[in-house]
Coordinates of C-alpha atoms and ligand atoms in Angstrom, one line a residue:
M1 CA 16.0 37.8 6.1
K2 CA 18.5 36.0 7.4
S3 CA 19.7 34.6 3.6
L4 CA 19.0 38.3 2.3
Q5 CA 21.4 39.6 5.1
K6 CA 23.9 37.1 4.8
S7 CA 24.1 37.3 1.1
G8 CA 24.6 41.5 1.3
L9 CA 21.2 41.9 -0.3
R10 CA 19.2 43.5 2.2
Q11 CA 20.5 46.9 1.6
P12 CA 20.3 46.7 -2.1
L13 CA 16.6 45.6 -1.7
I14 CA 15.7 48.6 0.3
D15 CA 17.7 50.8 -2.1
Y16 CA 15.6 49.2 -5.1
I17 CA 12.1 49.6 -3.4
R18 CA 13.1 53.1 -2.3
S19 CA 14.0 54.4 -5.8
G20 CA 10.7 54.0 -6.7
K21 CA 10.6 51.0 -8.9
P22 CA 8.0 48.4 -9.0
Y23 CA 7.9 45.7 -6.2
F24 CA 5.5 42.8 -6.0
G25 CA 6.0 40.4 -3.1
I26 CA 4.3 37.1 -2.5
C27 CA 3.8 35.8 1.1
I28 CA 7.2 36.0 2.6
G29 CA 7.8 38.5 -0.1
M30 CA 5.0 40.7 1.4
Q31 CA 6.0 40.0 5.1
A32 CA 9.5 41.1 4.3
L33 CA 8.6 44.5 4.0
F34 CA 7.6 45.2 7.4
E35 CA 9.9 45.8 10.5
T36 CA 10.0 42.4 12.6
S37 CA 8.3 39.4 12.7
A38 CA 7.5 37.0 15.7
E39 CA 8.8 34.2 13.4
S40 CA 12.3 35.1 13.6
P41 CA 12.3 38.0 16.1
D42 CA 16.3 38.8 15.9
D43 CA 16.2 39.2 12.0
K44 CA 15.2 42.7 10.9
G45 CA 13.0 43.1 7.8
L46 CA 13.0 45.6 5.1
G47 CA 11.5 48.1 7.3
I48 CA 9.7 49.7 4.5
I49 CA 6.1 49.2 6.1
P50 CA 5.8 50.8 9.9
A51 CA 4.3 47.4 11.8
S52 CA 5.3 43.9 13.0
I53 CA 4.2 40.7 12.0
G54 CA 2.4 38.1 14.9
H55 CA 1.1 34.6 15.2
F56 CA -2.3 33.9 14.5
E57 CA -4.5 33.3 17.9
R58 CA -5.3 29.8 18.0
T59 CA -7.8 30.1 20.6
D60 CA -10.9 31.7 19.0
Q61 CA -13.5 29.8 16.9
I62 CA -14.9 30.1 13.3
A63 CA -18.3 30.5 12.3
S64 CA -19.2 27.1 11.8
G65 CA -18.5 26.2 15.6
G66 CA -15.1 24.7 15.3
R67 CA -11.9 25.7 16.6
K68 CA -9.8 27.5 14.2
S69 CA -6.8 25.9 12.9
V70 CA -3.5 27.2 12.7
P71 CA -1.7 27.5 9.8
H72 CA -4.7 29.4 8.0
M73 CA -4.7 27.3 4.9
G74 CA -7.2 27.5 1.8
W75 CA -9.1 29.6 -0.3
G76 CA -10.2 33.0 1.4
S77 CA -11.9 36.0 0.3
I78 CA -10.7 39.6 0.3
R79 CA -12.3 42.9 1.0
K80 CA -11.0 46.4 -0.3
A81 CA -9.6 48.6 2.5
W82 CA -10.1 51.8 0.4
Q83 CA -12.3 52.8 -2.2
A84 CA -10.1 54.4 -4.8
K85 CA -9.9 54.3 -8.7
E86 CA -6.6 52.9 -9.3
Q87 CA -6.7 50.5 -6.3
E88 CA -9.1 48.8 -8.3
L89 CA -6.3 47.7 -10.8
M90 CA -4.7 44.7 -8.9
L91 CA -7.3 42.8 -7.1
H92 CA -10.8 41.7 -7.9
D93 CA -13.2 40.3 -5.5
E94 CA -12.2 36.5 -5.9
Q95 CA -11.0 34.0 -3.7
Y96 CA -7.3 33.2 -3.5
Y97 CA -4.9 30.6 -1.7
F98 CA -3.5 31.2 1.4
V99 CA -1.2 29.5 3.7
H100 CA 0.5 30.7 6.7
S101 CA 0.6 31.1 10.1
Y102 CA 1.9 34.5 10.5
R103 CA -0.1 37.5 9.8
V104 CA -0.2 41.3 9.9
S105 CA -2.9 42.1 12.4
Y106 CA -5.3 44.9 11.3
N107 CA -6.3 47.3 14.1
D108 CA -8.1 50.3 13.3
K109 CA -6.2 52.6 15.8
D110 CA -3.0 52.0 13.4
E111 CA -2.5 54.8 11.4
A112 CA 0.9 54.4 10.0
L113 CA -0.1 51.0 8.9
A114 CA -3.5 51.9 7.3
P115 CA -2.3 53.8 4.1
F116 CA -0.6 50.6 3.1
I117 CA -3.4 48.2 3.7
H118 CA -4.9 47.3 0.1
T119 CA -7.2 44.3 1.2
L120 CA -8.4 42.5 4.4
T121 CA -9.3 39.0 5.1
R122 CA -10.8 37.5 8.4
Y123 CA -10.0 34.3 10.1
G124 CA -11.9 33.6 13.0
S125 CA -12.5 36.7 15.0
E126 CA -9.2 38.3 13.5
Q127 CA -8.9 40.4 10.5
F128 CA -5.6 40.5 8.7
V129 CA -3.6 42.4 6.1
S130 CA -3.9 40.4 3.2
S131 CA -2.3 42.7 0.7
V132 CA -0.4 45.9 0.7
R133 CA -0.5 48.6 -2.0
R134 CA 1.2 52.0 -1.9
G135 CA 3.0 53.7 -4.7
N136 CA 5.3 51.2 -6.2
I137 CA 4.8 48.7 -3.6
F138 CA 2.6 45.6 -3.8
G139 CA 2.0 42.5 -1.9
T140 CA -0.2 39.8 -1.1
Q141 CA -0.2 37.4 1.6
F142 CA -2.0 34.8 -0.5
H143 CA -0.5 32.9 -3.3
P144 CA -1.6 34.2 -6.9
E145 CA 0.5 31.5 -8.6
K146 CA -1.5 29.1 -6.5
S147 CA -4.8 30.7 -7.1
G148 CA -6.1 29.2 -10.4
S149 CA -7.4 31.7 -13.0
A150 CA -8.0 34.2 -10.4
G151 CA -4.6 34.6 -9.5
L152 CA -3.1 33.9 -13.3
D153 CA -5.5 36.9 -13.9
L154 CA -3.9 39.0 -11.2
L155 CA -0.2 38.0 -12.6
K156 CA -1.4 39.0 -15.9
R157 CA -2.5 42.3 -14.7
W158 CA 0.5 43.2 -12.8
L159 CA 2.8 42.2 -15.8
E160 CA 0.7 44.0 -18.5
A161 CA 0.4 47.4 -16.3
T162 CA 1.7 50.4 -17.7
P163 CA 4.9 51.5 -15.7
E164 CA 3.0 54.6 -14.4
A165 CA -0.1 52.5 -13.1
L166 CA 2.4 50.4 -11.3
V167 CA 4.0 53.3 -9.3
A168 CA 0.8 55.1 -9.0
K169 CA 0.5 57.7 -5.9
P170 CA -2.8 57.3 -4.2
S171 CA -4.9 60.2 -4.9
E172 CA -7.9 60.9 -2.8
Q173 CA -9.2 57.8 -1.0
T174 CA -11.7 57.2 1.7
W175 CA -11.7 54.0 4.1
A176 CA -14.0 51.2 2.6
P177 CA -16.9 50.6 4.9
E178 CA -16.9 47.5 7.0
P179 CA -18.6 44.5 5.0
Y180 CA -21.7 42.5 6.3
N181 CA -21.0 38.6 6.3
M182 CA -17.3 38.5 5.7
P183 CA -16.5 34.8 5.7
T184 CA -14.6 33.8 9.1
A185 CA -12.8 30.7 7.6
P186 CA -11.4 29.6 4.3
T187 CA -13.7 27.6 1.8
R188 CA -14.0 23.7 2.3
R189 CA -11.0 22.4 -0.2
I190 CA -11.7 19.4 -1.8
V191 CA -8.6 17.5 -2.7
A192 CA -7.9 14.8 -5.6
C193 CA -5.6 12.4 -5.0
L194 CA -3.3 10.4 -7.1
D195 CA -1.6 7.2 -5.9
V196 CA 1.3 6.7 -8.0
R197 CA 3.9 3.7 -9.0
S198 CA 5.5 1.9 -11.5
N199 CA 3.3 -1.0 -12.8
D200 CA 5.2 -4.4 -14.0
Q201 CA 6.1 -3.1 -17.2
G202 CA 7.9 0.1 -15.6
D203 CA 5.5 2.7 -16.6
L204 CA 4.7 5.4 -14.1
V205 CA 0.8 5.0 -13.7
V206 CA -1.8 6.5 -11.4
T207 CA -3.4 3.2 -9.4
K208 CA -6.2 2.6 -7.1
G209 CA -6.4 0.1 -4.3
D210 CA -9.0 -1.2 -2.4
Q211 CA -8.1 -1.1 0.9
Y212 CA -4.7 -0.7 -0.3
D213 CA -4.6 -3.6 -2.6
V214 CA -3.9 -2.1 -5.9
R215 CA -3.5 -5.2 -8.1
E216 CA -6.8 -6.7 -10.0
A217 CA -8.4 -9.3 -8.5
E218 CA -8.4 -11.5 -11.5
G219 CA -6.2 -12.7 -14.3
A220 CA -2.6 -11.8 -14.1
K221 CA -3.1 -9.7 -11.2
D222 CA -1.8 -6.7 -13.0
V223 CA -1.2 -3.2 -11.0
R224 CA -4.7 -1.1 -11.9
N225 CA -3.8 1.5 -14.3
L226 CA -6.2 4.7 -14.3
G227 CA -4.2 6.8 -16.3
K228 CA -1.0 9.1 -16.4
P229 CA -0.1 11.3 -13.7
V230 CA 0.2 14.7 -14.9
E231 CA -2.6 14.4 -17.3
L232 CA -5.0 13.2 -14.7
S233 CA -3.6 16.3 -12.4
Q234 CA -4.6 18.4 -15.2
R235 CA -8.0 17.1 -15.8
Y236 CA -8.7 17.7 -12.1
Y237 CA -7.3 21.2 -12.1
H238 CA -9.6 22.3 -15.0
E239 CA -12.4 20.5 -13.2
G240 CA -11.9 22.7 -9.8
A241 CA -9.9 20.7 -7.7
D242 CA -8.6 22.9 -5.0
E243 CA -5.7 20.9 -4.6
V244 CA -3.8 18.0 -6.2
A245 CA -1.8 15.3 -4.0
F246 CA 0.6 12.7 -5.7
L247 CA 1.5 9.9 -3.1
N248 CA 4.2 7.8 -4.6
I249 CA 3.1 4.6 -3.1
T250 CA 6.2 2.3 -3.7
S251 CA 9.4 3.8 -3.7
F252 CA 11.6 4.2 -6.7
R253 CA 14.5 2.6 -4.5
N254 CA 17.1 2.2 -7.1
S255 CA 17.1 6.0 -8.7
A256 CA 19.6 8.5 -7.4
L257 CA 17.7 11.5 -5.8
Q258 CA 17.9 13.7 -8.9
D259 CA 16.8 11.0 -11.3
Q260 CA 13.5 10.2 -9.1
P261 CA 10.8 9.9 -11.7
M262 CA 8.2 11.8 -9.5
L263 CA 10.5 14.7 -9.7
E264 CA 9.8 14.9 -13.3
V265 CA 6.1 14.3 -12.4
V266 CA 6.0 17.2 -10.1
R267 CA 7.8 19.5 -12.5
S268 CA 5.5 18.8 -15.5
A269 CA 2.4 19.1 -13.3
A270 CA 3.5 22.6 -11.6
E271 CA 3.8 24.0 -15.3
T272 CA 0.2 23.7 -15.9
V273 CA -1.7 23.2 -12.9
F274 CA -1.9 26.4 -10.6
V275 CA -3.4 25.1 -7.3
P276 CA -1.4 23.5 -4.4
L277 CA 0.4 20.3 -5.2
T278 CA 1.5 17.8 -2.4
I279 CA 3.9 15.1 -2.9
G280 CA 4.3 12.4 -0.8
G281 CA 6.0 8.9 -0.5
G282 CA 9.8 8.5 0.3
I283 CA 10.3 11.9 2.0
K284 CA 13.3 10.6 4.7
D285 CA 16.9 10.1 4.8
T286 CA 18.1 8.2 1.9
V287 CA 21.0 6.8 0.3
D288 CA 21.5 7.1 -3.8
P289 CA 23.0 4.0 -5.5
D290 CA 26.5 5.7 -5.5
G291 CA 26.3 5.6 -1.8
T292 CA 25.6 9.5 -1.3
K293 CA 23.7 10.2 1.6
R294 CA 20.5 12.4 1.3
S295 CA 18.8 13.8 4.2
A296 CA 14.6 14.2 4.4
L297 CA 15.5 17.8 4.0
E298 CA 17.4 17.6 0.9
V299 CA 14.9 15.0 -0.5
A300 CA 12.1 17.6 0.4
S301 CA 13.8 20.3 -1.2
A302 CA 14.4 18.8 -4.5
Y303 CA 10.5 18.3 -4.5
F304 CA 9.9 21.9 -3.7
R305 CA 12.3 23.0 -6.3
A306 CA 10.6 20.9 -8.7
G307 CA 7.2 22.8 -8.0
A308 CA 5.9 21.0 -4.8
D309 CA 3.9 23.1 -2.3
K310 CA 3.9 20.4 0.4
V311 CA 5.6 17.1 1.2
S312 CA 3.7 14.7 2.6
I313 CA 5.6 12.3 5.4
G314 CA 4.1 8.5 6.1
S315 CA 6.1 6.1 7.6
E316 CA 8.7 8.0 8.9
A317 CA 6.5 10.1 11.0
V318 CA 5.1 7.1 12.9
I319 CA 8.9 6.1 13.5
A320 CA 9.6 9.7 14.5
V321 CA 6.5 9.8 17.2
E322 CA 7.6 6.5 18.7
E323 CA 10.8 7.6 19.1
M324 CA 10.0 11.0 20.7
L325 CA 7.4 9.1 23.2
Q326 CA 10.1 6.8 24.4
R327 CA 12.7 9.7 25.0
E328 CA 9.8 11.3 26.7
A329 CA 9.0 8.3 28.8
K330 CA 12.8 8.3 29.6
G331 CA 12.8 11.9 30.8
E332 CA 14.9 13.0 28.2
T333 CA 14.1 15.9 26.0
P334 CA 11.5 14.8 23.3
L335 CA 12.2 16.7 20.4
S336 CA 15.4 15.6 18.8
G337 CA 15.4 18.5 16.1
Q338 CA 16.5 15.9 13.9
T339 CA 13.6 14.3 12.2
G340 CA 12.3 14.8 8.7
I341 CA 9.2 16.7 10.1
E342 CA 11.5 19.2 12.1
T343 CA 14.4 20.0 9.8
I344 CA 11.7 20.6 6.7
A345 CA 9.7 22.5 9.2
E346 CA 12.3 24.7 10.2
G347 CA 13.6 25.4 6.7
Y348 CA 10.2 25.6 4.6
G349 CA 7.8 26.5 7.3
S350 CA 4.9 24.0 9.1
Q351 CA 2.5 24.7 6.5
A352 CA 4.9 22.7 3.9
V353 CA 4.9 19.7 5.8
V354 CA 1.7 17.2 5.8
V355 CA 1.8 13.8 7.9
S356 CA -0.2 11.1 5.9
I357 CA -1.6 8.9 8.5
D358 CA -2.6 4.9 7.4
P359 CA -4.6 3.9 10.5
K360 CA -6.7 0.6 10.8
R361 CA -9.6 -0.5 13.3
V362 CA -8.6 -2.9 15.8
Y363 CA -11.8 -4.1 17.5
V364 CA -11.8 -5.0 21.2
D365 CA -13.1 -8.1 22.7
T366 CA -16.2 -6.5 24.7
S367 CA -17.6 -9.8 25.8
K368 CA -16.4 -9.5 29.3
P369 CA -18.1 -7.2 31.6
D370 CA -14.9 -5.6 32.7
W371 CA -13.1 -5.1 29.1
E372 CA -13.3 -1.2 29.6
A373 CA -11.0 -1.7 32.9
S374 CA -8.6 -3.8 31.0
F375 CA -8.3 -1.8 27.6
P376 CA -4.7 -0.1 27.8
S377 CA -4.8 3.3 29.3
S378 CA -2.2 4.6 26.6
H379 CA -4.7 4.0 24.2
R380 CA -7.7 5.2 25.9
A381 CA -8.3 8.5 24.3
C382 CA -8.3 6.6 21.2
L383 CA -10.9 4.3 21.9
I384 CA -14.6 4.7 20.0
K385 CA -17.8 2.9 21.4
G386 CA -20.2 1.7 19.0
D387 CA -23.3 2.9 20.8
E388 CA -21.9 6.4 20.4
A389 CA -20.5 6.2 17.0
I390 CA -21.5 8.6 14.2
S391 CA -20.4 6.8 10.9
A392 CA -22.9 5.7 8.3
T393 CA -22.1 2.2 9.3
A394 CA -23.0 2.7 13.1
K395 CA -26.1 0.9 13.2
N396 CA -23.7 -2.4 12.8
E397 CA -21.7 -1.5 15.3
Q398 CA -23.8 -1.3 18.5
G399 CA -22.4 -3.3 21.5
K400 CA -18.9 -3.0 19.6
A401 CA -15.7 -0.9 20.7
W402 CA -12.4 -0.1 18.5
W403 CA -9.4 1.9 18.4
Y404 CA -7.0 2.9 15.7
Q405 CA -3.7 1.8 15.0
C406 CA -1.3 3.2 13.2
T407 CA 0.4 1.2 10.2
I408 CA 3.5 2.0 8.1
R409 CA 4.8 0.7 4.7
G410 CA 1.1 1.4 2.9
G411 CA -0.5 -0.7 5.6
R412 CA 1.7 -3.6 5.5
E413 CA 3.0 -3.2 9.3
V414 CA 1.0 -2.2 12.4
R415 CA 2.8 -0.3 15.1
D416 CA 1.6 0.0 18.6
V417 CA 1.2 3.9 18.2
D418 CA -2.4 5.1 18.3
V419 CA -3.8 7.6 15.8
V420 CA -4.4 10.1 18.3
Q421 CA -0.6 9.6 19.6
L422 CA 0.4 10.1 16.4
A423 CA -1.6 13.2 15.4
Q424 CA -0.6 15.3 18.6
G425 CA 3.1 13.9 18.1
V426 CA 3.5 15.2 14.9
E427 CA 1.7 18.5 15.6
R428 CA 4.5 18.6 18.4
L429 CA 7.1 18.3 16.0
G430 CA 5.9 20.8 13.9
A431 CA 3.6 19.3 11.1
G432 CA 1.2 21.7 9.6
E433 CA -1.5 19.7 8.3
I434 CA -2.8 15.8 8.7
L435 CA -3.8 13.7 5.5
L436 CA -6.2 11.3 7.3
N437 CA -6.7 8.2 5.3
S438 CA -8.3 5.0 6.8
V439 CA -7.1 1.2 5.3
D440 CA -10.5 0.1 6.2
R441 CA -12.5 2.4 4.2
D442 CA -10.2 3.1 1.4
G443 CA -11.7 2.4 -2.2
T444 CA -15.1 1.0 -0.3
G445 CA -17.3 3.8 -1.2
L446 CA -18.9 3.5 2.4
G447 CA -18.2 7.1 3.0
F448 CA -15.7 8.7 5.3
D449 CA -14.9 6.9 8.6
L450 CA -16.5 9.7 10.4
D451 CA -15.6 8.6 13.7
L452 CA -11.8 8.3 13.1
V453 CA -11.8 11.7 11.4
R454 CA -13.9 13.4 14.1
L455 CA -11.4 11.9 16.8
V456 CA -8.2 13.2 14.9
K457 CA -10.0 16.5 14.3
Q458 CA -10.6 17.1 17.9
A459 CA -7.1 16.3 19.2
V460 CA -4.9 18.8 17.0
S461 CA -5.1 22.1 16.2
I462 CA -3.8 21.9 12.7
P463 CA -6.0 21.5 9.3
V464 CA -7.0 17.9 8.7
I465 CA -7.8 16.3 5.4
A466 CA -10.6 13.5 5.5
S467 CA -9.6 10.9 3.2
S468 CA -10.7 7.3 2.1
G469 CA -13.9 6.0 1.4
A470 CA -15.9 8.7 -0.5
G471 CA -18.5 7.2 -2.5
K472 CA -21.3 9.8 -3.2
P473 CA -21.4 13.9 -3.2
S474 CA -23.5 13.7 0.2
D475 CA -20.5 12.0 2.0
F476 CA -18.5 15.4 1.6
T477 CA -21.4 17.2 3.3
E478 CA -21.5 14.8 5.9
V479 CA -17.9 14.6 6.7
F480 CA -17.7 18.4 6.6
E481 CA -21.0 18.8 8.7
K482 CA -20.3 16.3 11.4
T483 CA -16.3 16.7 11.8
N484 CA -15.5 20.4 10.9
V485 CA -12.6 19.3 8.8
E486 CA -10.9 21.7 6.4
A487 CA -10.5 19.5 3.6
A488 CA -11.8 16.3 1.8
L489 CA -10.0 13.8 -0.5
A490 CA -11.2 11.5 -3.0
A491 CA -9.4 9.3 -5.7
G492 CA -11.5 6.4 -6.7
I493 CA -14.8 7.9 -7.6
F494 CA -12.9 10.8 -9.7
H495 CA -10.5 8.4 -11.4
R496 CA -13.5 6.2 -12.8
K497 CA -15.4 9.3 -13.5
E498 CA -18.3 8.1 -11.1
V499 CA -18.5 11.5 -9.6
P500 CA -17.6 14.6 -11.1
L501 CA -15.6 17.0 -8.9
E502 CA -18.1 20.0 -10.1
A503 CA -20.8 17.5 -8.7
V504 CA -19.3 17.2 -5.2
K505 CA -18.9 21.1 -5.0
E506 CA -22.4 21.4 -6.3
Q507 CA -23.8 19.5 -3.7
L508 CA -21.7 21.3 -1.2
R509 CA -23.3 24.5 -2.4
N510 CA -26.6 23.4 -2.1
D511 CA -25.9 22.3 1.4
R512 CA -24.7 25.7 2.4
L513 CA -21.1 24.9 2.8
S514 CA -18.8 27.4 1.1
V515 CA -16.8 26.1 -1.7
R516 CA -14.4 28.2 -4.1
T517 CA -16.4 29.3 -7.3
T518 CA -13.9 28.3 -10.3
K519 CA -14.2 29.6 -13.8
L520 CA -11.9 28.2 -16.7
S521 CA -8.4 28.8 -16.6
I522 CA -6.7 31.8 -19.1
V523 CA -4.1 29.4 -19.9
Ligands
1PR601 O1 5.4 6.0 4.0 O2 6.2 8.3 3.8 O3 6.9 6.5 1.7 O4 4.4 7.6 2.1 C1 3.8 6.6 1.3 C2 2.4 7.3 1.1 O5 1.7 6.2 0.2 C3 1.7 7.3 2.2 O6 1.0 8.6 2.2 C4 0.5 6.1 2.1 O7 -0.9 6.8 2.5 C5 0.6 6.1 0.5 N1 0.2 4.5 0.1 C6 1.0 3.4 0.8 N2 0.6 2.5 0.0 C7 -0.8 2.9 -0.5 C8 -1.7 1.6 -1.1 O8 -2.8 2.1 -1.4 N3 -1.3 0.6 -1.2 N4 -2.0 4.8 -0.5 C9 -1.0 4.2 -0.3 C10 -2.6 5.4 0.2 C11 -4.8 6.2 0.4 C12 -5.2 7.5 -0.3 C13 -6.1 7.1 -1.0 C14 -7.6 7.4 0.0 C15 -8.9 7.9 -1.1 N5 -3.8 5.5 -0.5 O9 -4.1 8.0 -0.9 O10 -6.0 8.0 -2.3 O11 -8.0 6.2 0.5 O12 -9.4 6.7 -1.7 P1 -10.9 6.5 -2.3 O13 -11.3 7.9 -2.3 O14 -10.7 6.0 -3.6 O15 -11.4 5.6 -1.1 P2 5.8 7.1 3.0

């Protein structure tokens, strides 16, 4: 709204909508129709719909017992608010991709808002407006362009509808009855991850390491080549991946920002892959070969313009949290407002900033009786005792104890900050999601490190993606049931076709965990 106001477009847009011509707003395009928003209280909305936008409550629980994470991120169901014929034109009973922290809360006393409500969705104990429709106005809180075939169908219906249908005045309609069993949380997301780097011949390939070592053990020790990034992302989209992540695991240091090979990968993938795309690796302040300085925000902007939905920050997040803790220890203001996490979250919203963490287990010497008393208090929140561990390998961990130390530069350099300090620190800086890897479990197929995942999940109130170690479909059930994470990621088992994505979803469905139902895409 600030930007529309500045460029003199606010009033023309209001005039356009008031003239009765079709309007379709997506996410903030829907929120702009309202009067004000807690996201930016000093900026007026378009004021077409007489209601205001607030922030999701963080305090309530979802049905599975976990704390409700904000942003609300994932595939949610909708229910129609009204029973009326023409209302059926736009939305079908499918799951759509949501990603937002602010919402239009539904309140059955609000008679001015009710005629605009097209559908409602539930998150925890809150019901919010997931789409609006009245006359020429249509708006969705979710992203049809990222909702696979369900979203593409919706866009197609809108584009092919007759002008009369698009501006239809509501006829007789009755409020739809409250449904039973409306899901209280989005479905569990399955993320396919592609680690991308250039091989020794200079080709961009998808690779996969064992504990971050991506070279073959034998022969010339080439970089493992598991396929081409764009082709593989298309395959995973068609197989039902709920998201695709590309991690640029070595920075292409000699390219100017605009010539980054990963930008082309994202651009091509975004043309045919209609689920959220995350891009990580090298999202930081950089300098082009000609000396031009590029801020992390500029680098991220280039990826967003190319089609990325989220950027993932690794090494720089560790540095940012270390510096924040140092400032705090000196009694200074902890947040500088200058870090990549802060500037990107300010510009694009928290939901667009993922932090990728690469922790390693550090075992503690438990042979002395007073080992616990001498364990550093700064890392106490991160200490796991083997006797209480829940990981599949826990039986071998009796009597042991360990904590999780963060690393940078792809696991090459360990830092003093622990995984709890890092997770809580990046949440304070404004990150909207955590991608939690494990250097120890990566590529092992031993299952997720459940102790690590549970530790981090309990430490933050933003969504967490569990990563590293998936070996079989039941590993996904286990990580969802025992840690309550929102999403789980795998790489090796999908690349090597050992476990098809659909087998993972089938297993989750059989284990009564909700997953997105996919059908073949229409494009
Ligand atoms: O530090 O901001 O430039 O980001 C670099 C990014 O590259 C980070 O997200 C970091 O995790 C990633 N990265 C760096 N080196 C490697 C490597 O493998 N040598 N890959 C690397 C991280 C971990 C996951 C992997 C899961 C699942 N790979 O991405 O996909 O462990 O694997 P599995 O299912 O096969 O077990 P920056």
